[in-house]
Every structure is written in C-alpha cells, then in structure tokens.
PDB file of C-alpha atoms in Angstrom:
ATOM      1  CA  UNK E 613     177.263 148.078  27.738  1.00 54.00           C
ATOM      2  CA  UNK E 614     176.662 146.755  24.147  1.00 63.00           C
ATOM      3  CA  UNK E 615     173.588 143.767  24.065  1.00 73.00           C
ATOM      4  CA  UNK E 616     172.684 141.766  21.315  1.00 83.00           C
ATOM      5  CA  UNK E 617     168.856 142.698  20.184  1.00 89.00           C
ATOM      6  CA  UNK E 618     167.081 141.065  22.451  1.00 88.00           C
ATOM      7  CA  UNK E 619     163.366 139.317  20.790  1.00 93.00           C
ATOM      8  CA  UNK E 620     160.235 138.169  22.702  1.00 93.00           C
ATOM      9  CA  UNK E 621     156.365 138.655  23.881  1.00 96.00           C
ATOM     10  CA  UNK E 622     154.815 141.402  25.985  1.00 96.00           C
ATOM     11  CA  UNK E 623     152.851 139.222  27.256  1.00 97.00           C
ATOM     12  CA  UNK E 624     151.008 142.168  29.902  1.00 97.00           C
ATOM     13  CA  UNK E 625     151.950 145.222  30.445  1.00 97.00           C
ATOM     14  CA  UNK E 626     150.171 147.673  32.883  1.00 98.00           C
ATOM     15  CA  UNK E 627     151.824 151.324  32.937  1.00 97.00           C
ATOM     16  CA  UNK E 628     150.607 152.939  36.202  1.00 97.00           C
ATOM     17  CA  UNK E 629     150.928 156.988  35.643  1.00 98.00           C
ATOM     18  CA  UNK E 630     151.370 159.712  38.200  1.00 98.00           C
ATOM     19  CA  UNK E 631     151.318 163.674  37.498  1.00 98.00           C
ATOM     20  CA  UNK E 632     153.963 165.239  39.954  1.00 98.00           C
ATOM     21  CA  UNK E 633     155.308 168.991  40.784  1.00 98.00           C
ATOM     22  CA  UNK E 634     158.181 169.163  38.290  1.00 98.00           C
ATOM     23  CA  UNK E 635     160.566 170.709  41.390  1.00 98.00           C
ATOM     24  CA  UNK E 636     160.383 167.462  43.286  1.00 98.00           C
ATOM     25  CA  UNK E 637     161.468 165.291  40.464  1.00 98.00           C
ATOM     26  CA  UNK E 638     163.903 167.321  39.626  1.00 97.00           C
ATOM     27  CA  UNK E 639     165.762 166.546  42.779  1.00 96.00           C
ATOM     28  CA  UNK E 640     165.828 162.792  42.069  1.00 96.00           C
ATOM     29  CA  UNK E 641     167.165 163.342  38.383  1.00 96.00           C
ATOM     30  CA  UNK E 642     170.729 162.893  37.446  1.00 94.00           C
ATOM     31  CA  UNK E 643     172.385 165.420  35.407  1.00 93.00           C
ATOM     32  CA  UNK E 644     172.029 165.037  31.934  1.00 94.00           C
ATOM     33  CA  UNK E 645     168.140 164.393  32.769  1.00 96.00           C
ATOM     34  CA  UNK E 646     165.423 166.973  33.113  1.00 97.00           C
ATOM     35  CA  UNK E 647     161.434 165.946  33.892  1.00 98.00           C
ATOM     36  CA  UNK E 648     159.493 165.807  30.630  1.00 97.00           C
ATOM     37  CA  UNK E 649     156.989 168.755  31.409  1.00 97.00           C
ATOM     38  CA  UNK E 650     153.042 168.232  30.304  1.00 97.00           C
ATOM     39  CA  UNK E 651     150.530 170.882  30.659  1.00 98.00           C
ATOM     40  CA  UNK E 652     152.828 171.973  33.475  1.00 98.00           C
ATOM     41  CA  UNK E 653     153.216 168.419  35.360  1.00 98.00           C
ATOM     42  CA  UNK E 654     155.904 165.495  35.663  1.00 98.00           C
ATOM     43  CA  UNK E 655     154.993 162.192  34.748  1.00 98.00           C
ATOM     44  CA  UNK E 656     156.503 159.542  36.534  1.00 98.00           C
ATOM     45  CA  UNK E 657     155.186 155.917  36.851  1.00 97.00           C
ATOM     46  CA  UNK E 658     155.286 152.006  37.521  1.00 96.00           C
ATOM     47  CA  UNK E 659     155.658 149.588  34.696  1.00 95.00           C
ATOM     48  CA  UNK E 660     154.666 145.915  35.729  1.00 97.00           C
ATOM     49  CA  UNK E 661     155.312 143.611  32.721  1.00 95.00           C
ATOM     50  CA  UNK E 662     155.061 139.952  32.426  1.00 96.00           C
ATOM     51  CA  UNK E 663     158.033 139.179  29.543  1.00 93.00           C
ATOM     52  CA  UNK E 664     157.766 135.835  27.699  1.00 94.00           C
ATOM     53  CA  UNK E 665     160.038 134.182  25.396  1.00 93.00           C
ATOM     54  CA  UNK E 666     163.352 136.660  26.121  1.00 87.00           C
ATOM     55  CA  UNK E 667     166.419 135.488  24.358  1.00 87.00           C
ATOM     56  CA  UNK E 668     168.669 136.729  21.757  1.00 86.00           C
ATOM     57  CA  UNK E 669     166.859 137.720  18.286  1.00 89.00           C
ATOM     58  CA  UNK E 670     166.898 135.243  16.080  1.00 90.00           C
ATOM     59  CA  UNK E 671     167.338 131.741  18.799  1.00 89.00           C
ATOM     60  CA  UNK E 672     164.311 129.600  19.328  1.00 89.00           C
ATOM     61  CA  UNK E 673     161.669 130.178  21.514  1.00 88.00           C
ATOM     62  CA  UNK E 674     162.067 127.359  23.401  1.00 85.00           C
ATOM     63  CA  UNK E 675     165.715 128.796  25.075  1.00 86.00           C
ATOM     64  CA  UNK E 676     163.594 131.822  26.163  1.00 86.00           C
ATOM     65  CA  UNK E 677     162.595 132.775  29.657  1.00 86.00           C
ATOM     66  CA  UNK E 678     159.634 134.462  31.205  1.00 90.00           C
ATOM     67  CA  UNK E 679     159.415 136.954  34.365  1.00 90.00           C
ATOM     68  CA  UNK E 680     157.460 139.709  36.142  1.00 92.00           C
ATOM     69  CA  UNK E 681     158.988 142.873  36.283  1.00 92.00           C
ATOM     70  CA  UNK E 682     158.394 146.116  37.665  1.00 93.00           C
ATOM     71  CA  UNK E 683     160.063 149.004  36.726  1.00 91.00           C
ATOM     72  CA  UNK E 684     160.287 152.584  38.523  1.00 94.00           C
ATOM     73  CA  UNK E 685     160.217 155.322  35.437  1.00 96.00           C
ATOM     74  CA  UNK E 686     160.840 159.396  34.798  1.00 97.00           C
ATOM     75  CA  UNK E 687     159.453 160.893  31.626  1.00 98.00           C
ATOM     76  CA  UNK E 688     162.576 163.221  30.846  1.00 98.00           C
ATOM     77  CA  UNK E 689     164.282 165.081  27.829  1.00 97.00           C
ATOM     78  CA  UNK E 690     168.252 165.647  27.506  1.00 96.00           C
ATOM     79  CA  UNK E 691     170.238 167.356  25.105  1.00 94.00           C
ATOM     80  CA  UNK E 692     171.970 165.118  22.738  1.00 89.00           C
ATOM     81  CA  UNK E 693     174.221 166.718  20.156  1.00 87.00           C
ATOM     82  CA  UNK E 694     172.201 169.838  20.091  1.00 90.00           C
ATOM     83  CA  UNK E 695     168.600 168.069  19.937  1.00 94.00           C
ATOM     84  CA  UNK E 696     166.547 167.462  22.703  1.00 95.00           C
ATOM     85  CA  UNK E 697     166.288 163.778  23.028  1.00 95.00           C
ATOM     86  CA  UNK E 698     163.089 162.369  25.271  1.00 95.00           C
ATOM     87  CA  UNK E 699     162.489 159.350  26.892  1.00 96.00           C
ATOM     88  CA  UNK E 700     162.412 157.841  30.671  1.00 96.00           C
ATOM     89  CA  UNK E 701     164.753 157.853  33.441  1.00 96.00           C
ATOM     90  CA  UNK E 702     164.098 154.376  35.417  1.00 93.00           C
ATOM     91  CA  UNK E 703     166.182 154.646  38.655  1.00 91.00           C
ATOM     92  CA  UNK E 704     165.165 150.873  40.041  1.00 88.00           C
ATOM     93  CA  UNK E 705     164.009 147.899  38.133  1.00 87.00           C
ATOM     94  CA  UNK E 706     162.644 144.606  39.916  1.00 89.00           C
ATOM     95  CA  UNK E 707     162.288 141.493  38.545  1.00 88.00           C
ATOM     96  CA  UNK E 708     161.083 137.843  39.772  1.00 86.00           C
ATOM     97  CA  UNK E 709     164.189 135.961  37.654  1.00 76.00           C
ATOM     98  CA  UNK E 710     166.913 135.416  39.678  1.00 65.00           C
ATOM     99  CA  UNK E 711     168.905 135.501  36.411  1.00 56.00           C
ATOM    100  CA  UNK E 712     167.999 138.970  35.429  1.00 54.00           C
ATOM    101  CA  UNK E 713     168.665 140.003  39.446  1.00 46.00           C
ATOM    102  CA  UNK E 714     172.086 138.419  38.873  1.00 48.00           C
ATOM    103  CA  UNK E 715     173.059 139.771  35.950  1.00 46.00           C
ATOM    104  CA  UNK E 716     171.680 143.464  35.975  1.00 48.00           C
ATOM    105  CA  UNK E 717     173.850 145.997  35.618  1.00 46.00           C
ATOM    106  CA  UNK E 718     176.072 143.730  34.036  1.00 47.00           C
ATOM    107  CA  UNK E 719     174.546 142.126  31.324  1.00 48.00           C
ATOM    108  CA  UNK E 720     171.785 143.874  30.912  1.00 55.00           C
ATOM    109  CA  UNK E 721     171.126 147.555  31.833  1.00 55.00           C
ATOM    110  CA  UNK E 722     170.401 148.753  35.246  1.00 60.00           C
ATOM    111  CA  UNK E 723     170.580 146.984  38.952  1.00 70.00           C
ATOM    112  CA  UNK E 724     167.545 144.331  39.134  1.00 74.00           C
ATOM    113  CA  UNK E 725     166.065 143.633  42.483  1.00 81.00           C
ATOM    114  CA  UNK E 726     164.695 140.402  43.179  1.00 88.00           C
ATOM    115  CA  UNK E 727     161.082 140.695  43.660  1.00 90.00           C
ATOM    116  CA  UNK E 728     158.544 138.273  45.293  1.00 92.00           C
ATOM    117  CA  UNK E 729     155.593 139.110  42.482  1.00 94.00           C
ATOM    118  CA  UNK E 730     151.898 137.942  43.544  1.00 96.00           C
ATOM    119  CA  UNK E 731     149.434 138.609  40.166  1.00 97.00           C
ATOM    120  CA  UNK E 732     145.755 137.408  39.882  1.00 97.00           C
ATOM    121  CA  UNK E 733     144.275 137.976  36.596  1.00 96.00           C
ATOM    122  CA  UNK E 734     140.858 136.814  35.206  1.00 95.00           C
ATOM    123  CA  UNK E 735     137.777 138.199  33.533  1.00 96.00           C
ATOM    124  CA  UNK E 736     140.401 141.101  32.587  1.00 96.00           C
ATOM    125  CA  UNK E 737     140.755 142.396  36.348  1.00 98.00           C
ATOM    126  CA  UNK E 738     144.139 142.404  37.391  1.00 98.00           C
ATOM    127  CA  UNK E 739     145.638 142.244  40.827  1.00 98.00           C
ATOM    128  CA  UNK E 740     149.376 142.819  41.306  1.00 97.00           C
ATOM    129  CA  UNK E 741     151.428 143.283  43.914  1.00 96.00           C
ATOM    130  CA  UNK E 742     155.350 142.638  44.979  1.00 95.00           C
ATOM    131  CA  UNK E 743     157.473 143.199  47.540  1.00 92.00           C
ATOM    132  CA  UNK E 744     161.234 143.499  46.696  1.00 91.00           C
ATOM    133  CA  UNK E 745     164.674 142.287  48.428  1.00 88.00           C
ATOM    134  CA  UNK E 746     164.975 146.033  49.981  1.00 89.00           C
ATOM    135  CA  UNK E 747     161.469 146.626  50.967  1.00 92.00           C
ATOM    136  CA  UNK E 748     160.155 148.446  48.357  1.00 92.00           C
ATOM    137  CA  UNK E 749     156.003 147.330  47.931  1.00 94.00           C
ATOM    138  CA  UNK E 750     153.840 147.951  45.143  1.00 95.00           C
ATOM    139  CA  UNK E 751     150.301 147.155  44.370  1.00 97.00           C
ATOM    140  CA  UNK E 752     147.416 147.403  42.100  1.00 98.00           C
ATOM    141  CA  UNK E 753     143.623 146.536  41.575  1.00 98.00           C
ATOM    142  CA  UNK E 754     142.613 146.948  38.180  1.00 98.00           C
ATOM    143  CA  UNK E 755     140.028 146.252  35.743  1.00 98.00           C
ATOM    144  CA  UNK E 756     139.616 146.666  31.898  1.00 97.00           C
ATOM    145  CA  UNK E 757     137.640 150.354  31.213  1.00 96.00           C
ATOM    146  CA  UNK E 758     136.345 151.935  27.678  1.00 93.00           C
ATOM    147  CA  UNK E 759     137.209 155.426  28.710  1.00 94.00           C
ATOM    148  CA  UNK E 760     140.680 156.719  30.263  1.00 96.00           C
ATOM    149  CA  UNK E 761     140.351 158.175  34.103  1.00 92.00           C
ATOM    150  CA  UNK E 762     137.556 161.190  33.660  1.00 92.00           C
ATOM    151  CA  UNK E 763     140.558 163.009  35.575  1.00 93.00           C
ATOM    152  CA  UNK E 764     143.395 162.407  33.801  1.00 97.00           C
ATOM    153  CA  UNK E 765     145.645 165.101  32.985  1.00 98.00           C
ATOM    154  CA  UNK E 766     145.693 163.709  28.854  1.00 97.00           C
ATOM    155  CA  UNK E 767     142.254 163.676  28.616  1.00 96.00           C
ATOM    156  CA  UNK E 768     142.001 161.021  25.870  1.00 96.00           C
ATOM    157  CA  UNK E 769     143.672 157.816  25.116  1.00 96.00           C
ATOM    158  CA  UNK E 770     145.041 159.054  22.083  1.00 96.00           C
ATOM    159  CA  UNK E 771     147.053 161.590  23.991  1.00 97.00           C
ATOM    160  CA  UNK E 772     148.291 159.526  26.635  1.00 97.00           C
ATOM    161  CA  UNK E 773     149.231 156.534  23.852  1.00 96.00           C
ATOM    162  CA  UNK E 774     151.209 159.312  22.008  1.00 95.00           C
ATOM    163  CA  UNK E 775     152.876 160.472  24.840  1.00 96.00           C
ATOM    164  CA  UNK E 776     154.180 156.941  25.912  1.00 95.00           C
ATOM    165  CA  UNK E 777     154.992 155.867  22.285  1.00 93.00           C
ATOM    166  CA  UNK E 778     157.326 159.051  21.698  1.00 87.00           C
ATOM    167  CA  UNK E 779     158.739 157.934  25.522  1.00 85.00           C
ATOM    168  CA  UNK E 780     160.211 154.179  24.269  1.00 90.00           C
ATOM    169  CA  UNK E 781     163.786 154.909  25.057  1.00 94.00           C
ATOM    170  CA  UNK E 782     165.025 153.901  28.658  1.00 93.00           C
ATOM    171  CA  UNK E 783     168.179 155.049  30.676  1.00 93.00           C
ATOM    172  CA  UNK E 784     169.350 152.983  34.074  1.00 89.00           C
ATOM    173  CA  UNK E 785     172.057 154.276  36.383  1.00 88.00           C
ATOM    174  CA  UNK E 786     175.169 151.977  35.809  1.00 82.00           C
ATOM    175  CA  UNK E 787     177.818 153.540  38.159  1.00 78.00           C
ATOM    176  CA  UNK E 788     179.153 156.724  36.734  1.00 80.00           C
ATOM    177  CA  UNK E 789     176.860 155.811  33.559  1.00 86.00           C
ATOM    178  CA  UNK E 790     173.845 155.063  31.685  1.00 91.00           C
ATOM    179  CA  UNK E 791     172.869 152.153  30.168  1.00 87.00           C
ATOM    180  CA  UNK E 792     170.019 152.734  27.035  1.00 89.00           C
ATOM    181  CA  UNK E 793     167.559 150.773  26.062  1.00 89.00           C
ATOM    182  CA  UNK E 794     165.135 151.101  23.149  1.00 92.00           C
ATOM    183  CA  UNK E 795     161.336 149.513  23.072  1.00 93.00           C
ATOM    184  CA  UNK E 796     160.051 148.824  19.424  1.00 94.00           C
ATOM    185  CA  UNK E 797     157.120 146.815  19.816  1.00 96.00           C
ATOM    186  CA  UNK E 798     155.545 145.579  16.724  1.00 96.00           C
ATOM    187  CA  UNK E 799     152.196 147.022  16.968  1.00 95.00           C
ATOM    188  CA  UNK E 800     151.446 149.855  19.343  1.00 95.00           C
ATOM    189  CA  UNK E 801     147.923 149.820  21.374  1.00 95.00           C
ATOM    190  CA  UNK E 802     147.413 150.581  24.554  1.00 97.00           C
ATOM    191  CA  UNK E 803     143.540 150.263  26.534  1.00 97.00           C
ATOM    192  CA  UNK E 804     142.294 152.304  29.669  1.00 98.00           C
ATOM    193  CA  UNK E 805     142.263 150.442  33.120  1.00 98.00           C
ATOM    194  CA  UNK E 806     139.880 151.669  36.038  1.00 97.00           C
ATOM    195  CA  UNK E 807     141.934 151.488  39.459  1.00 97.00           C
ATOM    196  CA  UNK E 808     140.429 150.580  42.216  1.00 97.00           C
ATOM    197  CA  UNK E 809     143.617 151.032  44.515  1.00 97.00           C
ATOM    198  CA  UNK E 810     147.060 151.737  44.111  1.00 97.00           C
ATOM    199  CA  UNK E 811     150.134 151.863  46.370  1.00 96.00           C
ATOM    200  CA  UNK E 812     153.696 152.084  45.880  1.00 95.00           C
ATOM    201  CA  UNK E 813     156.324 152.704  48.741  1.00 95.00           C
ATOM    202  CA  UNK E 814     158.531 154.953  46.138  1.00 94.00           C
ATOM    203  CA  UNK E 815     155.656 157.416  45.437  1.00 95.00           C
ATOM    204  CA  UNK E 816     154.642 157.621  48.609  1.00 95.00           C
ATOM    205  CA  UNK E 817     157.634 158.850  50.547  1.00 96.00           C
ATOM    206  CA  UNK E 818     157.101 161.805  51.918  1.00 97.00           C
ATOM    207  CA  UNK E 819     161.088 162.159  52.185  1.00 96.00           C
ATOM    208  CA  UNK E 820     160.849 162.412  48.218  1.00 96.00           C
ATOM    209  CA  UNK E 821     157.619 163.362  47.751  1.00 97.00           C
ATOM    210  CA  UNK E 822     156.155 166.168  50.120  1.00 97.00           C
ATOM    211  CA  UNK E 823     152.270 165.315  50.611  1.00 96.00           C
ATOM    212  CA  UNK E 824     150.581 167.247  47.618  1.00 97.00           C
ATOM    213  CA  UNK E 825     153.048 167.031  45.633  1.00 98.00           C
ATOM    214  CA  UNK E 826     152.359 163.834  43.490  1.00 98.00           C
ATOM    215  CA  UNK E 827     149.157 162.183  42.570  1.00 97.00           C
ATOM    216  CA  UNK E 828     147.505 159.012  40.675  1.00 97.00           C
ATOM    217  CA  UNK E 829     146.358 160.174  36.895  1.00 98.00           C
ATOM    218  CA  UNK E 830     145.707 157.108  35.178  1.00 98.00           C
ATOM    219  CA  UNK E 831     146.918 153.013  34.393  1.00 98.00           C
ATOM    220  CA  UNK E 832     147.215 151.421  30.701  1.00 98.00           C
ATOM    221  CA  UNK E 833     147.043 148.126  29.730  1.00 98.00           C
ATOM    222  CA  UNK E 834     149.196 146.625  26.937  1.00 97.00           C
ATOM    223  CA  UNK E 835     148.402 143.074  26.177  1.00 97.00           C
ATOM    224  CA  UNK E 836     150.671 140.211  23.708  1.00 97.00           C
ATOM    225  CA  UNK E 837     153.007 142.572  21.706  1.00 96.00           C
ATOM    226  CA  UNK E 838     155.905 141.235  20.268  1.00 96.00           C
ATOM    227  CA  UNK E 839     158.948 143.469  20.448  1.00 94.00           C
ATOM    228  CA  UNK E 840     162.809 144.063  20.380  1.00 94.00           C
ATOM    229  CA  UNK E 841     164.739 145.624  23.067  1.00 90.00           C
ATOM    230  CA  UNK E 842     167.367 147.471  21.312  1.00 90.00           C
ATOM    231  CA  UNK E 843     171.011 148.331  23.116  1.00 86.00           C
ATOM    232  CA  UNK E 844     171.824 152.076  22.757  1.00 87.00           C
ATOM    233  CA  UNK E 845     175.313 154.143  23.081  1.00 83.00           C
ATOM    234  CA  UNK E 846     176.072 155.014  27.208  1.00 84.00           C
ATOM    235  CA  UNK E 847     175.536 158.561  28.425  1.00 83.00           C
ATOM    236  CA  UNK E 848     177.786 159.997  31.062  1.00 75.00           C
ATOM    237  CA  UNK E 849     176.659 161.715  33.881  1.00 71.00           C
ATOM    238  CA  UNK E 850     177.155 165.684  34.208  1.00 63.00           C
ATOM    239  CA  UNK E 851     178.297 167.103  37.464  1.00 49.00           C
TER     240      UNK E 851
END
C-alpha cells in the first residue's frame, strides 16, 4: 500500500505512556516485531490526535478534513537488512471520520474503528474520552505541567522527547502485512501533562495484561505542528 505524502496540522496531540513487563507484550507482537526495551521496561501507549487540514501534499487547504483519532501503539525494533530498525507497532487505530473508518486498511494503513470522541479543552486542561464501534473505551483528565511525572521511568523531558522522536515510524496489521507510515513533523516539541485519571479498556485487560504487569508513567502534549505522513515499503509477517 503506496500513499501519496499526505500534508496537514497537528492540531493536539496527547501521547499517553505506559511502562509494561517486556514478556507480556511480547505475546501481543507479531513476528518481525520485538518490544523496544528501556531501562528494562516496554513502552506502550495511547495517541489521541485531533488532525486538521489532511489531504494530499501540495492541494489546498480548503479540500482538507479534520478528525479525532486515537491510536493503540508498541515501541518495538526489527531487523531490517541487517540493522535494527525502531519504531511502533499500532495494532488498532480509531477515528471519528467515517471516511478514514471506511477506507482504512485500504487506503490508508491499518483497520480504523469508528469512534464516538467526547473532548473538552480550555484553560489548557484537557478531557478526552471515546468509546469505539467494538467497545473499546478510553479516557483522560489532563492539565498542562512544567515538570514530567516525578515517577516517570525517563526522568526528564528531554529523554522522553528523544525517545518518541527516534519512535516516528508506524506499522498497522494489513492482513498477512504491514502497512508503514512515517511522522516528520516540522518542528519537534513536546510539554509535560499532569493526569488526573486515566483509563483505557486495552491496558486494562487482565486477559492481556496480568494485574502488575503494566502501569501509567507519564502523558505529553504536542500542540499545532505541521507535518507529512510519509508511505513506507510493506513488511511481511514471519511465522
């Protein structure tokens, strides 16, 4: 699946980070992925991201269109070629556009689920939360913060930027497949949110996630970035 680049406006992005025991992740990972180990922990997550503006690069912004999104991610390496490639592994994207439900998978990489989205956001506190076509529920209370979580795993914002910069390449199950993605945003700068709570029906299956075996680190805010999604060649699946 070959896309034209695809142009538009980040208009918010909130990346909500979990640390998790590498063995459990594992077991949702399809071969050639393996969990992107740091300081001993997996790092898997929620991206909710308001888009604004999509179309081809080049058309005018008026032909664009805007949607909440959410998107279920894996930080994971693979070998490519001999080289250890690294990026995430996003097995379920959701989305409020009935076009992008339609077309995922097709079009554009990975099944979309249509989402009802509910978002509140003034006085930079942010309140999200969605419930999708199969069930799946996710919500956040947030608010702008000058320091990242005092328990975070990264310790500073300067690690956990890094480590989410080097992490812009996306892969989404497309059959026997994977679709790629690439993120290059024009300016990279990302800001500390305090959360007040979280939930997410994915995370929080025991079935997948044995209790102690995943928790909350931290939640980034990414605000009015303009960016390129950029099509990348399919990877097979190993078995």
């Amino acid at each position: 699946m070959r896309i034209p680049t695809i142009h538009g406006i980040i208009e918010r992005r909130i990346l909500v980070n979990y640390v998790a025991e590498p063995e459990f992740v594992e077991k949702i990972l399809p071969k050639p992925f393996r969990p992107k180990i740091y300081k001993g922990k997996a790092i898997v997550g929620i991206c909710l991201i308001r888009l604004k503006n999509i179309k081809p690069k080049g058309l005018p912004n008026f032909i664009g269109v805007n949607s909440e999104n959410g998107a279920h991610r894996i930080a994971v390496e693979w070998d490519e070629n001999g080289k250890t490639k690294e990026g995430v592994y996003i097995p379920r994207r959701d989305t409020s556009l009935k076009l992008n439900a339609l077309v995922g998978g097709k079009i554009f990489p990975g099944k979309h689920y249509l989402a009802n989205f509910n978002v509140k956001e003034q006085n930079n506190h942010f309140h999200i939360d969605f419930v999708s076509s199969d069930h799946t529920i996710i919500e956040i209370d947030a608010k702008l913060n000058h320091k990242l979580n005092d328990n975070s795993i990264f310790e500073t914002i300067e690690n956990v930027s890094a480590f989410f910069e080097n992490g812009s390449v996306g892969y989404s199950p497309n059959g026997k497949n994977f679709d790629g993605l690439k993120l290059e945003t024009y300016k990279w700068e990302v800001k500390p949110l305090e959360v007040a709570n979280v939930k997410s029906s994915f995370f929080e299956n025991k079935d997948i996630f044995p209790t102690g075996s995943i928790q909350f680190d931290n939640a980034l805010l990414m605000e009015n970035i303009e960016h390129e999604w950029k099509s990348l060649k399919t990877i097979n699946q190993c078995f």
